[in-house]
mmCIF file of C-alpha atoms in Angstrom:
data_model
loop_
_atom_site.group_PDB
_atom_site.id
_atom_site.type_symbol
_atom_site.label_atom_id
_atom_site.label_comp_id
_atom_site.label_asym_id
_atom_site.label_seq_id
_atom_site.Cartn_x
_atom_site.Cartn_y
_atom_site.Cartn_z
ATOM 1 C CA UNK A 840 -5.471 16.493 -4.851
ATOM 2 C CA UNK A 841 -2.202 14.935 -3.885
ATOM 3 C CA UNK A 842 0.075 13.199 -6.364
ATOM 4 C CA UNK A 843 3.180 11.097 -5.929
ATOM 5 C CA UNK A 844 5.712 10.517 -8.699
ATOM 6 C CA UNK A 845 8.374 7.853 -8.785
ATOM 7 C CA UNK A 846 10.342 8.459 -11.946
ATOM 8 C CA UNK A 847 12.486 5.324 -11.763
ATOM 9 C CA UNK A 848 10.460 2.240 -12.700
ATOM 10 C CA UNK A 849 13.500 0.021 -12.143
ATOM 11 C CA UNK A 850 16.799 0.305 -10.336
ATOM 12 C CA UNK A 851 19.624 -2.101 -9.658
ATOM 13 C CA UNK A 852 22.518 -2.036 -7.231
ATOM 14 C CA UNK A 853 25.467 -4.227 -6.408
ATOM 15 C CA UNK A 854 25.214 -6.049 -3.130
ATOM 16 C CA UNK A 855 26.771 -4.043 -0.252
ATOM 17 C CA UNK A 856 26.562 -0.822 -2.246
ATOM 18 C CA UNK A 857 24.279 2.165 -1.643
ATOM 19 C CA UNK A 858 21.264 3.057 -3.744
ATOM 20 C CA UNK A 859 18.871 6.006 -3.701
ATOM 21 C CA UNK A 860 15.264 5.804 -4.859
ATOM 22 C CA UNK A 861 13.587 9.040 -5.890
ATOM 23 C CA UNK A 862 10.148 10.341 -5.042
ATOM 24 C CA UNK A 863 8.524 13.698 -5.652
ATOM 25 C CA UNK A 864 5.078 14.751 -4.600
ATOM 26 C CA UNK A 865 2.626 17.553 -4.898
ATOM 27 C CA UNK A 866 0.326 18.759 -2.168
ATOM 28 C CA UNK A 867 -1.131 22.050 -1.033
ATOM 29 C CA UNK A 868 -1.081 20.935 2.582
ATOM 30 C CA UNK A 869 1.604 22.147 4.971
ATOM 31 C CA UNK A 870 1.360 19.292 7.435
ATOM 32 C CA UNK A 871 1.532 15.773 6.054
ATOM 33 C CA UNK A 872 3.255 12.433 6.379
ATOM 34 C CA UNK A 873 5.458 10.614 3.905
ATOM 35 C CA UNK A 874 6.166 6.911 3.753
ATOM 36 C CA UNK A 875 8.205 4.321 1.961
ATOM 37 C CA UNK A 876 6.656 0.880 1.692
ATOM 38 C CA UNK A 877 8.414 -2.258 0.484
ATOM 39 C CA UNK A 878 6.687 -5.090 -1.366
ATOM 40 C CA UNK A 879 8.914 -8.177 -1.752
ATOM 41 C CA UNK A 880 8.108 -10.854 -4.318
ATOM 42 C CA UNK A 881 5.968 -12.640 -1.689
ATOM 43 C CA UNK A 882 3.620 -9.609 -2.023
ATOM 44 C CA UNK A 883 3.299 -8.639 1.648
ATOM 45 C CA UNK A 884 3.662 -4.852 1.721
ATOM 46 C CA UNK A 885 5.523 -3.576 4.767
ATOM 47 C CA UNK A 886 6.309 -0.095 6.043
ATOM 48 C CA UNK A 887 9.995 0.786 5.755
ATOM 49 C CA UNK A 888 10.147 4.327 7.068
ATOM 50 C CA UNK A 889 7.966 7.370 7.734
ATOM 51 C CA UNK A 890 8.648 11.095 7.869
ATOM 52 C CA UNK A 891 6.535 13.831 9.402
ATOM 53 C CA UNK A 892 6.625 16.976 7.263
ATOM 54 C CA UNK A 893 6.960 19.237 10.318
ATOM 55 C CA UNK A 894 10.189 17.539 11.334
ATOM 56 C CA UNK A 895 13.334 18.897 9.749
ATOM 57 C CA UNK A 896 15.441 15.936 10.768
ATOM 58 C CA UNK A 897 15.538 13.157 8.218
ATOM 59 C CA UNK A 898 14.168 9.830 9.415
ATOM 60 C CA UNK A 899 16.474 6.835 9.656
ATOM 61 C CA UNK A 900 15.764 3.187 10.283
ATOM 62 C CA UNK A 901 18.887 1.041 10.412
ATOM 63 C CA UNK A 902 20.224 0.896 6.817
ATOM 64 C CA UNK A 903 17.318 2.956 5.478
ATOM 65 C CA UNK A 904 17.296 6.737 5.555
ATOM 66 C CA UNK A 905 15.458 9.493 3.758
ATOM 67 C CA UNK A 906 16.450 12.796 2.267
ATOM 68 C CA UNK A 907 13.432 15.014 2.817
ATOM 69 C CA UNK A 908 13.470 18.326 0.963
ATOM 70 C CA UNK A 909 10.188 20.034 1.808
ATOM 71 C CA UNK A 910 10.628 23.071 -0.394
ATOM 72 C CA UNK A 911 11.468 20.887 -3.369
ATOM 73 C CA UNK A 912 8.746 18.366 -2.420
ATOM 74 C CA UNK A 913 11.233 15.572 -2.674
ATOM 75 C CA UNK A 914 11.467 12.469 -0.498
ATOM 76 C CA UNK A 915 14.171 10.020 -1.544
ATOM 77 C CA UNK A 916 15.056 6.741 0.129
ATOM 78 C CA UNK A 917 18.657 5.711 0.618
ATOM 79 C CA UNK A 918 19.505 2.088 1.249
ATOM 80 C CA UNK A 919 23.014 1.515 2.542
ATOM 81 C CA UNK A 920 24.913 -1.772 2.447
ATOM 82 C CA UNK A 921 22.313 -3.300 0.121
ATOM 83 C CA UNK A 922 21.383 -6.899 0.834
ATOM 84 C CA UNK A 923 19.722 -9.550 -1.308
ATOM 85 C CA UNK A 924 16.652 -9.321 0.906
ATOM 86 C CA UNK A 925 16.203 -5.695 -0.111
ATOM 87 C CA UNK A 926 15.043 -6.767 -3.566
ATOM 88 C CA UNK A 927 11.439 -5.611 -3.868
ATOM 89 C CA UNK A 928 9.058 -3.012 -5.230
ATOM 90 C CA UNK A 929 9.336 0.202 -3.262
ATOM 91 C CA UNK A 930 6.375 2.562 -3.038
ATOM 92 C CA UNK A 931 6.422 6.143 -1.881
ATOM 93 C CA UNK A 932 3.203 7.420 -0.297
ATOM 94 C CA UNK A 933 1.779 10.595 1.228
ATOM 95 C CA UNK A 934 -1.067 11.290 3.643
ATOM 96 C CA UNK A 935 -2.372 14.361 5.465
ATOM 97 C CA UNK A 936 -4.906 14.930 8.191
ATOM 98 C CA UNK A 937 -6.727 11.678 8.660
ATOM 99 C CA UNK A 938 -6.982 10.970 4.967
ATOM 100 C CA UNK A 939 -6.069 8.061 2.808
ATOM 101 C CA UNK A 940 -2.618 7.195 1.578
ATOM 102 C CA UNK A 941 -1.757 8.219 -1.980
ATOM 103 C CA UNK A 942 0.848 5.936 -3.540
ATOM 104 C CA UNK A 943 3.313 6.319 -6.383
ATOM 105 C CA UNK A 944 3.687 3.732 -9.138
ATOM 106 C CA UNK A 945 6.670 2.080 -7.486
ATOM 107 C CA UNK A 946 10.326 1.336 -8.221
ATOM 108 C CA UNK A 947 11.492 -2.226 -8.701
ATOM 109 C CA UNK A 948 14.854 -2.689 -7.004
ATOM 110 C CA UNK A 949 17.147 -5.526 -8.060
ATOM 111 C CA UNK A 950 20.175 -6.504 -5.991
ATOM 112 C CA UNK A 951 23.099 -7.878 -7.984
ATOM 113 C CA UNK A 952 25.127 -10.471 -6.066
ATOM 114 C CA UNK B 1271 -2.116 -16.320 12.801
ATOM 115 C CA UNK B 1272 -0.585 -12.903 13.090
ATOM 116 C CA UNK B 1273 -0.898 -9.653 11.172
ATOM 117 C CA UNK B 1274 -3.281 -9.499 8.235
ATOM 118 C CA UNK B 1275 -4.314 -12.642 6.405
ATOM 119 C CA UNK B 1276 -6.139 -13.009 3.121
ATOM 120 C CA UNK B 1277 -7.825 -15.966 1.471
ATOM 121 C CA UNK B 1278 -7.684 -17.282 -1.118
ATOM 122 C CA UNK B 1279 -4.222 -16.336 -2.317
ATOM 123 C CA UNK B 1280 -5.128 -17.078 -5.924
ATOM 124 C CA UNK B 1281 -8.522 -17.082 -7.636
ATOM 125 C CA UNK B 1282 -9.559 -17.721 -11.206
ATOM 126 C CA UNK B 1283 -13.165 -17.010 -12.056
ATOM 127 C CA UNK B 1284 -15.373 -16.638 -15.068
ATOM 128 C CA UNK B 1285 -17.310 -13.490 -15.774
ATOM 129 C CA UNK B 1286 -20.575 -15.048 -14.631
ATOM 130 C CA UNK B 1287 -19.258 -16.457 -11.350
ATOM 131 C CA UNK B 1288 -19.788 -15.147 -7.843
ATOM 132 C CA UNK B 1289 -16.915 -15.371 -5.398
ATOM 133 C CA UNK B 1290 -15.745 -13.679 -2.207
ATOM 134 C CA UNK B 1291 -12.373 -12.548 -0.923
ATOM 135 C CA UNK B 1292 -11.747 -12.678 2.798
ATOM 136 C CA UNK B 1293 -9.464 -10.596 4.962
ATOM 137 C CA UNK B 1294 -8.805 -10.971 8.667
ATOM 138 C CA UNK B 1295 -6.630 -8.820 10.881
ATOM 139 C CA UNK B 1296 -5.223 -9.990 14.206
ATOM 140 C CA UNK B 1297 -3.821 -6.617 15.287
ATOM 141 C CA UNK B 1298 -6.753 -5.122 17.160
ATOM 142 C CA UNK B 1299 -7.124 -2.370 14.568
ATOM 143 C CA UNK B 1300 -10.431 -0.663 13.862
ATOM 144 C CA UNK B 1301 -9.937 0.465 10.258
ATOM 145 C CA UNK B 1302 -9.731 -1.825 7.241
ATOM 146 C CA UNK B 1303 -9.129 -1.170 3.573
ATOM 147 C CA UNK B 1304 -9.420 -2.809 0.167
ATOM 148 C CA UNK B 1305 -6.914 -1.847 -2.529
ATOM 149 C CA UNK B 1306 -6.573 -2.902 -6.147
ATOM 150 C CA UNK B 1307 -3.050 -3.266 -7.500
ATOM 151 C CA UNK B 1308 -2.603 -3.445 -11.263
ATOM 152 C CA UNK B 1309 0.683 -3.563 -13.127
ATOM 153 C CA UNK B 1310 2.374 -0.189 -13.615
ATOM 154 C CA UNK B 1311 -0.415 1.697 -11.847
ATOM 155 C CA UNK B 1312 -0.527 3.188 -8.348
ATOM 156 C CA UNK B 1313 -2.414 1.285 -5.712
ATOM 157 C CA UNK B 1314 -6.069 2.168 -6.009
ATOM 158 C CA UNK B 1315 -7.997 2.536 -2.775
ATOM 159 C CA UNK B 1316 -11.404 0.908 -3.193
ATOM 160 C CA UNK B 1317 -13.119 0.920 0.189
ATOM 161 C CA UNK B 1318 -12.459 2.040 3.746
ATOM 162 C CA UNK B 1319 -14.194 0.795 6.851
ATOM 163 C CA UNK B 1320 -13.792 2.400 10.257
ATOM 164 C CA UNK B 1321 -15.423 0.665 13.223
ATOM 165 C CA UNK B 1322 -17.376 -1.490 10.751
ATOM 166 C CA UNK B 1323 -18.830 1.549 9.010
ATOM 167 C CA UNK B 1324 -17.957 2.258 5.400
ATOM 168 C CA UNK B 1325 -16.358 5.675 5.285
ATOM 169 C CA UNK B 1326 -15.103 5.699 1.729
ATOM 170 C CA UNK B 1327 -16.091 4.231 -1.603
ATOM 171 C CA UNK B 1328 -13.850 5.420 -4.404
ATOM 172 C CA UNK B 1329 -16.386 5.164 -7.222
ATOM 173 C CA UNK B 1330 -15.987 1.415 -7.348
ATOM 174 C CA UNK B 1331 -18.346 -0.447 -9.721
ATOM 175 C CA UNK B 1332 -21.232 -2.213 -8.051
ATOM 176 C CA UNK B 1333 -19.915 -5.596 -9.171
ATOM 177 C CA UNK B 1334 -17.604 -5.211 -6.147
ATOM 178 C CA UNK B 1335 -19.524 -5.369 -2.888
ATOM 179 C CA UNK B 1336 -17.714 -5.017 0.443
ATOM 180 C CA UNK B 1337 -18.867 -6.361 3.774
ATOM 181 C CA UNK B 1338 -17.412 -5.689 7.215
ATOM 182 C CA UNK B 1339 -19.233 -7.711 9.892
ATOM 183 C CA UNK B 1340 -16.793 -6.662 12.632
ATOM 184 C CA UNK B 1341 -13.530 -4.802 13.031
ATOM 185 C CA UNK B 1342 -11.474 -7.932 12.417
ATOM 186 C CA UNK B 1343 -13.043 -9.205 9.211
ATOM 187 C CA UNK B 1344 -13.522 -7.718 5.792
ATOM 188 C CA UNK B 1345 -14.978 -9.341 2.695
ATOM 189 C CA UNK B 1346 -15.106 -8.369 -0.940
ATOM 190 C CA UNK B 1347 -17.947 -10.029 -2.812
ATOM 191 C CA UNK B 1348 -17.429 -10.328 -6.544
ATOM 192 C CA UNK B 1349 -19.999 -10.915 -9.274
ATOM 193 C CA UNK B 1350 -20.130 -10.533 -13.050
ATOM 194 C CA UNK B 1351 -16.569 -9.253 -13.187
ATOM 195 C CA UNK B 1352 -14.771 -8.129 -16.314
ATOM 196 C CA UNK B 1353 -11.330 -9.226 -17.546
ATOM 197 C CA UNK B 1354 -9.959 -5.777 -16.660
ATOM 198 C CA UNK B 1355 -10.750 -6.536 -13.022
ATOM 199 C CA UNK B 1356 -7.893 -9.040 -13.003
ATOM 200 C CA UNK B 1357 -5.388 -7.708 -10.460
ATOM 201 C CA UNK B 1358 -3.895 -8.209 -7.030
ATOM 202 C CA UNK B 1359 -6.380 -7.253 -4.329
ATOM 203 C CA UNK B 1360 -4.774 -6.122 -1.118
ATOM 204 C CA UNK B 1361 -6.361 -5.768 2.272
ATOM 205 C CA UNK B 1362 -4.879 -3.511 4.948
ATOM 206 C CA UNK B 1363 -5.690 -2.415 8.473
ATOM 207 C CA UNK B 1364 -4.700 0.428 10.755
ATOM 208 C CA UNK B 1365 -5.535 1.925 14.114
ATOM 209 C CA UNK B 1366 -7.939 4.876 13.990
ATOM 210 C CA UNK B 1367 -7.298 5.493 10.284
ATOM 211 C CA UNK B 1368 -3.729 6.266 11.201
ATOM 212 C CA UNK B 1369 -1.177 6.279 8.465
ATOM 213 C CA UNK B 1370 0.721 3.132 9.236
ATOM 214 C CA UNK B 1371 -1.254 0.545 7.420
ATOM 215 C CA UNK B 1372 -0.483 -3.138 7.689
ATOM 216 C CA UNK B 1373 -1.064 -5.120 4.537
ATOM 217 C CA UNK B 1374 -2.063 -8.684 3.831
ATOM 218 C CA UNK B 1375 -0.330 -10.821 1.187
ATOM 219 C CA UNK B 1376 -3.064 -10.187 -1.361
ATOM 220 C CA UNK B 1377 -5.329 -12.274 -3.563
ATOM 221 C CA UNK B 1378 -4.255 -12.656 -7.184
ATOM 222 C CA UNK B 1379 -7.508 -12.553 -9.138
ATOM 223 C CA UNK B 1380 -7.791 -13.623 -12.758
ATOM 224 C CA UNK B 1381 -11.073 -13.116 -14.597
ATOM 225 C CA UNK B 1382 -11.483 -15.252 -17.703
#
C-alpha cells in the first residue's frame, strides 16, 4: 500500500517570499507519479504540478517547483514570490500504474500581506 | 458550463431522507470518481467509473449508491445517512483513468 505524509498541517509566508511545503511518501513501486493539488477556499481542487518518478529533472511550473528526492522518498513544493491567491490547502498525491491517487492530509497555506 | 460541475453545492438532510448528488463533466473524459473529504483526513476515494462501468468500490456502506448513466454524468444517491457522513463530497473526472484528475467544487453535506 502507498502512503503519503504531509507533516505540516499549517504554514504561513509573507507575500512575495518563498515557502516550501513538505511531502514524504512510501511505495514499493519503482515507477510512479507524484502530484501537488491546490484547493482554494472556493473548494475547487486544481492540479498544480506533476512529477514522473523516472525523470531526474525536477518539474517546474511558473512560480511552482518541486524538489524530488527519490531515494529519500521526498517530494516538496516550493512556491516563489508568494501571492495572496496562493492561499489554499495543498495536497500531495501519488499514483502508479493505472491506479488511484493516494492523497496526504494537506497543508493549509496562509499568505500574510 | 465548463470543467466539472456539481449540484447542489450545499445539502442538509435528516437521517431518514433520500437525496441525490449530481456531477457532470464537460471535458470529454471517460472516467469519473466520487471522493469524501472530511476535516483533517486524506481524501477518501469512494467509487470509480470507467466508461460507465464501476471499476472500484472502496468498501463504501450501502447507504451510498452510485449511478453512472453515461460518461458525462455521475450521481450519488443517499439514504438513511448517519451524522458521521457529513463531509464535502467531491466529484472528479479524467481521461482513461489517467492521473490528472479534474475536480468539481464539491457538495457540502450535513446530516442532522
